[in-house]
GROMACS .gro file of C-alpha atoms in nm:
model
  363
    1MET     CA    1 -15.097  -2.878  -2.969
    2ASN     CA    2 -15.459  -2.767  -2.954
    3ARG     CA    3 -15.472  -2.870  -2.584
    4ARG     CA    4 -15.160  -2.670  -2.503
    5ARG     CA    5 -15.280  -2.366  -2.694
    6CYS     CA    6 -15.616  -2.369  -2.511
    7ALA     CA    7 -15.458  -2.406  -2.175
    8THR     CA    8 -15.210  -2.122  -2.245
    9ALA     CA    9 -15.482  -1.886  -2.369
   10ALA     CA   10 -15.722  -1.953  -2.079
   11LEU     CA   11 -15.464  -1.940  -1.810
   12THR     CA   12 -15.323  -1.604  -1.920
   13VAL     CA   13 -15.427  -1.341  -1.671
   14VAL     CA   14 -15.270  -0.997  -1.703
   15CYS     CA   15 -15.300  -0.712  -1.481
   16ALA     CA   16 -15.106  -0.391  -1.507
   17LEU     CA   17 -15.160  -0.122  -1.244
   18THR     CA   18 -14.890   0.144  -1.289
   19VAL     CA   19 -14.838   0.444  -1.143
   20LEU     CA   20 -14.099   1.620  -1.124
   21ALA     CA   21 -13.785   2.614  -1.164
   22GLY     CA   22 -13.484   2.879  -1.418
   23PRO     CA   23 -13.298   3.169  -1.253
   24ALA     CA   24 -13.425   3.519  -1.349
   25GLN     CA   25 -13.168   3.768  -1.478
   26ALA     CA   26 -13.169   4.101  -1.301
   27ALA     CA   27 -13.227   4.399  -1.530
   28TYR     CA   28 -13.053   4.736  -1.507
   29ALA     CA   29 -13.242   5.065  -1.575
   30ALA     CA   30 -13.149   5.256  -1.882
   31PRO     CA   31 -12.847   5.490  -1.834
   32ALA     CA   32 -12.968   5.820  -1.685
   33PRO     CA   33 -12.840   6.043  -1.405
   34PRO     CA   34 -12.845   5.911  -1.145
   35VAL     CA   35 -12.788   5.557  -1.255
   36ALA     CA   36 -13.027   5.322  -1.083
   37PRO     CA   37 -12.869   5.025  -0.908
   38PRO     CA   38 -12.976   4.678  -1.016
   39PRO     CA   39 -13.276   4.552  -0.824
   40PRO     CA   40 -13.205   4.265  -0.594
   41VAL     CA   41 -13.292   3.919  -0.688
   42ALA     CA   42 -13.594   3.825  -0.487
   43ALA     CA   43 -13.545   3.523  -0.258
   44THR     CA   44 -13.791   3.235  -0.310
   45PRO     CA   45 -14.074   3.288  -0.064
   46PRO     CA   46 -14.125   3.025   0.209
   47PRO     CA   47 -14.418   2.807   0.167
   48ALA     CA   48 -14.737   2.939   0.311
   49SER     CA   49 -14.834   2.788   0.651
   50ALA     CA   50 -15.100   2.523   0.626
   51THR     CA   51 -15.289   2.718   0.896
   52SER     CA   52 -15.351   3.028   0.676
   53GLY     CA   53 -15.571   3.193   0.934
   54ARG     CA   54 -15.722   2.867   1.060
   55SER     CA   55 -15.657   2.713   1.392
   56LEU     CA   56 -15.422   2.416   1.419
   57GLU     CA   57 -15.714   2.214   1.537
   58GLU     CA   58 -15.904   2.279   1.212
   59VAL     CA   59 -15.596   2.181   1.020
   60ARG     CA   60 -15.579   1.854   1.234
   61ARG     CA   61 -15.939   1.776   1.152
   62GLU     CA   62 -15.883   1.833   0.778
   63ILE     CA   63 -15.577   1.603   0.770
   64ASP     CA   64 -15.779   1.341   0.971
   65ALA     CA   65 -16.067   1.372   0.726
   66LEU     CA   66 -15.831   1.318   0.431
   67TYR     CA   67 -15.674   1.007   0.588
   68ARG     CA   68 -16.023   0.876   0.674
   69GLN     CA   69 -16.125   0.916   0.306
   70ALA     CA   70 -15.806   0.745   0.207
   71ALA     CA   71 -15.885   0.461   0.440
   72SER     CA   72 -16.233   0.415   0.289
   73ALA     CA   73 -16.085   0.415  -0.070
   74THR     CA   74 -15.814   0.166   0.051
   75ASP     CA   75 -16.095  -0.076   0.167
   76ALA     CA   76 -16.255  -0.045  -0.175
   77TYR     CA   77 -15.923  -0.111  -0.345
   78ASN     CA   78 -15.856  -0.415  -0.120
   79LEU     CA   79 -16.199  -0.556  -0.195
   80ALA     CA   80 -16.151  -0.520  -0.567
   81ASP     CA   81 -15.807  -0.676  -0.530
   82GLU     CA   82 -15.949  -0.975  -0.338
   83ARG     CA   83 -16.228  -1.028  -0.596
   84ALA     CA   84 -15.981  -1.011  -0.881
   85ARG     CA   85 -15.765  -1.280  -0.718
   86LYS     CA   86 -16.065  -1.497  -0.682
   87GLN     CA   87 -16.179  -1.442  -1.034
   88SER     CA   88 -15.824  -1.529  -1.163
   89ALA     CA   89 -15.822  -1.850  -0.961
   90GLU     CA   90 -16.163  -1.942  -1.092
   91ILE     CA   91 -16.050  -1.882  -1.446
   92VAL     CA   92 -15.758  -2.112  -1.395
   93ARG     CA   93 -15.988  -2.382  -1.261
   94LEU     CA   94 -16.236  -2.344  -1.550
   95SER     CA   95 -15.948  -2.344  -1.797
   96GLN     CA   96 -15.831  -2.678  -1.666
   97ALA     CA   97 -16.189  -2.810  -1.682
   98ILE     CA   98 -16.209  -2.696  -2.045
   99VAL     CA   99 -15.888  -2.872  -2.132
  100ASP     CA  100 -15.988  -3.194  -1.959
  101GLY     CA  101 -16.334  -3.179  -2.130
  102GLN     CA  102 -16.181  -3.144  -2.467
  103ALA     CA  103 -15.957  -3.440  -2.409
  104ARG     CA  104 -16.241  -3.654  -2.293
  105ILE     CA  105 -16.454  -3.550  -2.601
  106ALA     CA  106 -16.160  -3.647  -2.832
  107ASP     CA  107 -16.144  -3.983  -2.658
  108LEU     CA  108 -16.517  -4.045  -2.687
  109ARG     CA  109 -16.506  -3.955  -3.051
  110ASN     CA  110 -16.221  -4.186  -3.112
  111ARG     CA  111 -16.409  -4.473  -2.953
  112ALA     CA  112 -16.722  -4.392  -3.159
  113GLY     CA  113 -16.500  -4.393  -3.470
  114ALA     CA  114 -16.356  -4.726  -3.375
  115ALA     CA  115 -16.706  -4.869  -3.348
  116ALA     CA  116 -16.795  -4.739  -3.686
  117ARG     CA  117 -16.472  -4.875  -3.841
  118ALA     CA  118 -16.547  -5.221  -3.691
  119GLN     CA  119 -16.894  -5.227  -3.851
  120TYR     CA  120 -16.731  -5.131  -4.182
  121ARG     CA  121 -16.493  -5.422  -4.160
  122ASN     CA  122 -16.797  -5.649  -4.115
  123GLY     CA  123 -16.917  -5.547  -4.460
  124GLY     CA  124 -17.136  -5.264  -4.334
  125ILE     CA  125 -17.392  -5.528  -4.213
  126PRO     CA  126 -17.549  -5.407  -3.882
  127ASP     CA  127 -17.513  -5.632  -3.578
  128GLU     CA  128 -17.881  -5.698  -3.584
  129ALA     CA  129 -17.873  -5.830  -3.933
  130GLN     CA  130 -17.576  -6.052  -3.861
  131LEU     CA  131 -17.766  -6.191  -3.559
  132VAL     CA  132 -18.074  -6.290  -3.766
  133LEU     CA  133 -17.852  -6.467  -4.023
  134ALA     CA  134 -17.690  -6.689  -3.757
  135ASP     CA  135 -17.772  -7.060  -3.798
  136ASP     CA  136 -17.665  -7.177  -3.448
  137PRO     CA  137 -17.948  -7.117  -3.186
  138GLN     CA  138 -17.698  -7.092  -2.908
  139LEU     CA  139 -17.496  -6.844  -3.108
  140PHE     CA  140 -17.810  -6.651  -3.163
  141LEU     CA  141 -17.897  -6.640  -2.792
  142ASN     CA  142 -17.532  -6.545  -2.703
  143GLY     CA  143 -17.543  -6.279  -2.964
  144VAL     CA  144 -17.864  -6.123  -2.827
  145GLY     CA  145 -17.687  -6.065  -2.501
  146ARG     CA  146 -17.386  -5.910  -2.668
  147LEU     CA  147 -17.603  -5.700  -2.891
  148GLN     CA  148 -17.800  -5.558  -2.591
  149GLN     CA  149 -17.470  -5.481  -2.410
  150GLY     CA  150 -17.327  -5.314  -2.722
  151GLN     CA  151 -17.649  -5.104  -2.779
  152LYS     CA  152 -17.636  -4.995  -2.409
  153ALA     CA  153 -17.263  -4.911  -2.441
  154THR     CA  154 -17.326  -4.711  -2.758
  155ARG     CA  155 -17.612  -4.522  -2.598
  156ASP     CA  156 -17.396  -4.452  -2.289
  157LEU     CA  157 -17.114  -4.337  -2.510
  158LEU     CA  158 -17.332  -4.100  -2.707
  159ALA     CA  159 -17.494  -3.971  -2.383
  160GLU     CA  160 -17.155  -3.905  -2.226
  161LEU     CA  161 -17.036  -3.734  -2.534
  162ALA     CA  162 -17.339  -3.506  -2.546
  163GLY     CA  163 -17.299  -3.435  -2.166
  164ARG     CA  164 -16.928  -3.352  -2.206
  165GLN     CA  165 -17.006  -3.118  -2.493
  166ALA     CA  166 -17.273  -2.941  -2.283
  167ASP     CA  167 -17.033  -2.920  -1.987
  168LEU     CA  168 -16.765  -2.769  -2.208
  169GLU     CA  169 -17.010  -2.505  -2.347
  170ALA     CA  170 -17.110  -2.418  -1.983
  171TYR     CA  171 -16.740  -2.401  -1.877
  172THR     CA  172 -16.659  -2.172  -2.160
  173LYS     CA  173 -16.954  -1.946  -2.096
  174GLU     CA  174 -16.873  -1.935  -1.714
  175ALA     CA  175 -16.505  -1.859  -1.790
  176GLY     CA  176 -16.614  -1.569  -2.009
  177ALA     CA  177 -16.836  -1.427  -1.732
  178HIS     CA  178 -16.550  -1.456  -1.483
  179TRP     CA  179 -16.325  -1.276  -1.723
  180THR     CA  180 -16.572  -0.994  -1.766
  181ARG     CA  181 -16.598  -0.959  -1.383
  182LEU     CA  182 -16.220  -0.974  -1.348
  183GLU     CA  183 -16.176  -0.689  -1.584
  184ALA     CA  184 -16.442  -0.489  -1.397
  185ASN     CA  185 -16.261  -0.542  -1.068
  186ARG     CA  186 -15.929  -0.440  -1.226
  187LEU     CA  187 -16.089  -0.109  -1.347
  188GLN     CA  188 -16.227  -0.052  -0.998
  189GLN     CA  189 -15.881  -0.117  -0.851
  190ALA     CA  190 -15.736   0.142  -1.085
  191ARG     CA  191 -15.990   0.408  -0.994
  192THR     CA  192 -15.966   0.345  -0.619
  193LYS     CA  193 -15.586   0.337  -0.635
  194LYS     CA  194 -15.592   0.694  -0.775
  195GLN     CA  195 -15.838   0.803  -0.508
  196VAL     CA  196 -15.614   0.668  -0.232
  197GLU     CA  197 -15.305   0.820  -0.366
  198THR     CA  198 -15.478   1.157  -0.419
  199LYS     CA  199 -15.616   1.169  -0.065
  200ILE     CA  200 -15.289   1.062   0.098
  201ALA     CA  201 -15.087   1.311  -0.121
  202ALA     CA  202 -15.326   1.589  -0.014
  203ALA     CA  203 -15.280   1.505   0.356
  204LYS     CA  204 -14.901   1.483   0.328
  205ALA     CA  205 -14.886   1.814   0.142
  206LEU     CA  206 -15.090   1.981   0.416
  207GLU     CA  207 -14.863   1.837   0.682
  208SER     CA  208 -14.546   1.933   0.496
  209ARG     CA  209 -14.647   2.304   0.495
  210LEU     CA  210 -14.651   2.314   0.877
  211GLU     CA  211 -14.353   2.440   1.060
  212THR     CA  212 -14.168   2.197   1.287
  213GLU     CA  213 -14.320   2.348   1.598
  214GLU     CA  214 -14.665   2.328   1.434
  215ARG     CA  215 -14.626   1.965   1.350
  216GLU     CA  216 -14.521   1.893   1.714
  217ARG     CA  217 -14.837   2.068   1.836
  218LEU     CA  218 -15.041   1.890   1.583
  219LEU     CA  219 -14.921   1.551   1.720
  220ARG     CA  220 -14.993   1.665   2.076
  221LEU     CA  221 -15.354   1.772   1.964
  222GLU     CA  222 -15.401   1.428   1.801
  223GLN     CA  223 -15.284   1.244   2.114
  224ALA     CA  224 -15.493   1.465   2.345
  225GLU     CA  225 -15.809   1.396   2.133
  226GLN     CA  226 -15.742   1.024   2.153
  227ALA     CA  227 -15.680   1.035   2.521
  228ARG     CA  228 -15.999   1.231   2.584
  229ALA     CA  229 -16.213   0.979   2.377
  230GLN     CA  230 -16.042   0.685   2.556
  231THR     CA  231 -16.100   0.826   2.903
  232ALA     CA  232 -16.474   0.892   2.828
  233TRP     CA  233 -16.506   0.540   2.690
  234LEU     CA  234 -16.346   0.375   2.993
  235GLY     CA  235 -16.547   0.601   3.219
  236SER     CA  236 -16.874   0.464   3.069
  237GLY     CA  237 -16.811   0.123   3.241
  238VAL     CA  238 -16.800  -0.049   2.901
  239LEU     CA  239 -16.536  -0.294   3.025
  240ASP     CA  240 -16.729  -0.406   3.337
  241ARG     CA  241 -16.851  -0.724   3.159
  242ALA     CA  242 -16.582  -0.765   2.893
  243GLY     CA  243 -16.388  -1.088   2.902
  244ARG     CA  244 -16.030  -1.078   3.006
  245GLU     CA  245 -15.916  -1.407   2.856
  246ALA     CA  246 -15.867  -1.480   2.486
  247GLY     CA  247 -15.954  -1.807   2.332
  248PRO     CA  248 -15.684  -2.032   2.195
  249GLN     CA  249 -15.703  -1.884   1.849
  250GLY     CA  250 -15.741  -1.532   1.983
  251SER     CA  251 -15.427  -1.575   2.176
  252ARG     CA  252 -15.239  -1.679   1.861
  253ALA     CA  253 -15.382  -1.381   1.670
  254ILE     CA  254 -15.265  -1.147   1.943
  255ALA     CA  255 -14.912  -1.302   1.950
  256TYR     CA  256 -14.888  -1.245   1.573
  257ALA     CA  257 -15.004  -0.888   1.604
  258ARG     CA  258 -14.758  -0.806   1.882
  259ALA     CA  259 -14.470  -0.935   1.667
  260GLN     CA  260 -14.564  -0.668   1.404
  261LEU     CA  261 -14.534  -0.370   1.637
  262GLY     CA  262 -14.329  -0.088   1.487
  263LYS     CA  263 -14.377  -0.195   1.125
  264PRO     CA  264 -14.501   0.083   0.899
  265TYR     CA  265 -14.852   0.134   0.765
  266VAL     CA  266 -14.863   0.101   0.390
  267TRP     CA  267 -15.206   0.108   0.224
  268GLY     CA  268 -15.298  -0.220   0.053
  269ALA     CA  269 -15.016  -0.413   0.245
  270GLU     CA  270 -15.069  -0.740   0.426
  271GLY     CA  271 -14.726  -0.811   0.550
  272PRO     CA  272 -14.473  -0.922   0.625
  273GLY     CA  273 -14.286  -0.595   0.623
  274SER     CA  274 -14.582  -0.357   0.634
  275PHE     CA  275 -14.952  -0.357   0.683
  276ASP     CA  276 -15.271  -0.157   0.647
  277CYS     CA  277 -15.535  -0.193   0.918
  278SER     CA  278 -15.729  -0.491   0.775
  279GLY     CA  279 -15.409  -0.649   0.636
  280LEU     CA  280 -15.286  -0.677   0.991
  281THR     CA  281 -15.608  -0.825   1.134
  282SER     CA  282 -15.666  -1.064   0.856
  283GLN     CA  283 -15.307  -1.196   0.873
  284ALA     CA  284 -15.319  -1.218   1.243
  285TRP     CA  285 -15.624  -1.444   1.231
  286ALA     CA  286 -15.480  -1.639   0.940
  287ALA     CA  287 -15.180  -1.708   1.165
  288ALA     CA  288 -15.431  -1.830   1.426
  289GLY     CA  289 -15.571  -2.079   1.174
  290THR     CA  290 -15.882  -1.890   1.059
  291ASP     CA  291 -15.928  -1.720   0.717
  292ILE     CA  292 -16.125  -1.400   0.746
  293PRO     CA  293 -16.230  -1.132   0.484
  294ARG     CA  294 -15.953  -0.904   0.369
  295THR     CA  295 -16.118  -0.573   0.437
  296SER     CA  296 -16.254  -0.404   0.750
  297GLN     CA  297 -16.591  -0.352   0.582
  298GLU     CA  298 -16.621  -0.721   0.476
  299GLN     CA  299 -16.507  -0.821   0.820
  300TRP     CA  300 -16.785  -0.609   0.973
  301ARG     CA  301 -17.039  -0.742   0.723
  302LEU     CA  302 -16.961  -1.115   0.733
  303LEU     CA  303 -16.811  -1.194   1.079
  304PRO     CA  304 -17.026  -1.276   1.384
  305ARG     CA  305 -17.105  -0.962   1.580
  306ILE     CA  306 -17.059  -0.925   1.954
  307ASP     CA  307 -17.183  -0.663   2.193
  308VAL     CA  308 -16.907  -0.431   2.295
  309GLU     CA  309 -16.964  -0.511   2.659
  310ASP     CA  310 -16.912  -0.878   2.588
  311MET     CA  311 -16.594  -0.862   2.379
  312ARG     CA  312 -16.277  -1.045   2.481
  313PRO     CA  313 -15.907  -1.033   2.368
  314GLY     CA  314 -15.881  -1.140   2.003
  315ASP     CA  315 -16.197  -0.984   1.889
  316LEU     CA  316 -16.193  -0.717   1.619
  317ILE     CA  317 -16.313  -0.370   1.685
  318ILE     CA  318 -16.456  -0.194   1.379
  319TYR     CA  319 -16.435   0.184   1.372
  320HIS     CA  320 -16.625   0.478   1.204
  321ALA     CA  321 -16.971   0.470   1.041
  322ASP     CA  322 -16.831   0.331   0.712
  323ALA     CA  323 -16.637   0.057   0.886
  324SER     CA  324 -16.319   0.190   0.731
  325HIS     CA  325 -16.081   0.095   1.021
  326VAL     CA  326 -16.027  -0.208   1.236
  327GLY     CA  327 -15.799  -0.303   1.530
  328LEU     CA  328 -15.733  -0.620   1.727
  329TYR     CA  329 -15.850  -0.606   2.083
  330ILE     CA  330 -15.580  -0.728   2.329
  331GLY     CA  331 -15.752  -0.665   2.663
  332ASP     CA  332 -15.742  -0.392   2.929
  333GLY     CA  333 -15.913  -0.149   2.692
  334SER     CA  334 -15.640  -0.163   2.430
  335ILE     CA  335 -15.598  -0.255   2.066
  336ILE     CA  336 -15.312  -0.326   1.822
  337HIS     CA  337 -15.367  -0.154   1.493
  338ALA     CA  338 -15.200   0.001   1.183
  339PRO     CA  339 -15.321   0.358   1.213
  340ARG     CA  340 -15.253   0.546   0.884
  341PRO     CA  341 -14.979   0.652   0.644
  342GLY     CA  342 -14.691   0.798   0.828
  343ARG     CA  343 -14.755   0.584   1.137
  344ASN     CA  344 -14.647   0.238   1.253
  345VAL     CA  345 -14.824  -0.057   1.396
  346THR     CA  346 -14.887   0.030   1.761
  347VAL     CA  347 -15.089  -0.019   2.074
  348ALA     CA  348 -15.370   0.232   2.126
  349GLY     CA  349 -15.679   0.287   2.335
  350ALA     CA  350 -15.966   0.083   2.204
  351GLY     CA  351 -16.202   0.379   2.265
  352SER     CA  352 -15.973   0.641   2.114
  353MET     CA  353 -16.178   0.633   1.789
  354ALA     CA  354 -16.551   0.611   1.716
  355ILE     CA  355 -16.646   0.246   1.759
  356LEU     CA  356 -16.902   0.096   1.517
  357GLY     CA  357 -16.905  -0.253   1.669
  358VAL     CA  358 -16.719  -0.574   1.745
  359VAL     CA  359 -16.681  -0.901   1.556
  360ARG     CA  360 -16.542  -1.230   1.660
  361PRO     CA  361 -16.360  -1.441   1.396
  362GLY     CA  362 -16.305  -1.768   1.590
  363GLY     CA  363 -16.235  -1.930   1.923
   0.00000   0.00000   0.00000
């Protein structure tokens, strides 16, 4: 029962992250010649345009900045989530080690108790004394060997018991430290979740105040900016040395990414129905047989870096100074990526955003 209770307590990991006006009655003026007609009920004013004196390009930049900030917060959320998962798994491992250690200590204590009970049955006379009292020389010599073996077994038993107790204390202390870090990561998750939702809500509210024609113009401005950046990047000759053939794993990663085209961007998602940017790249390379970090910032920090001029299909291109976006290079100057909320997984120009660098997960 103690073993079951310990396992249940140690294995319990909880995480809870949880996350919308009345008609006015028209008044008539007091009776007086001439009688005033009732004032008309004012119609609800249309929402103010998001531009409010600003150019549509300025609005586009503000929306882009909000989504960029949301992307950075998403990376922080994903990192905290990944760490929380690892801490939970480690707590489970340590819990099992604690249970096993307690069982082993109980067994060693039973064996020590059995030895003590055996001595009691011999009248409480120690084995050494019984040996001295032996009359038969051969029995004496045989007893010496058995006594030495018994003493060694006793010392080994006591040493193992002490070692197991020390291990159990270390496991318990380590599990407590992991639990503390787990709770810290969950608090970080809650904070960054709120940041992400706030930034995305602000961007969507700004877009929603645009007229239909303004939204269409906004999309054209966005596409024109991306095309301008891509043309300049290609014109720099950056692809003159770039590889055109993917390695075996790179080819499998690209095949996985192509199969996800058209699926929606959802922050924090890693498939199968939706993705964020690093969720797509990490799952693509997992499908290719290589586990890589979950976030674009960790991918940039931990994976081998490649000169942009030396990249090849299957490599990951990291974007923006804070490494908050990533795409999978598929060759011919193009990437597959999950752009942002409101967009789907798509093919885009690799140079259409500010490139920070390139990393290569595997072959």
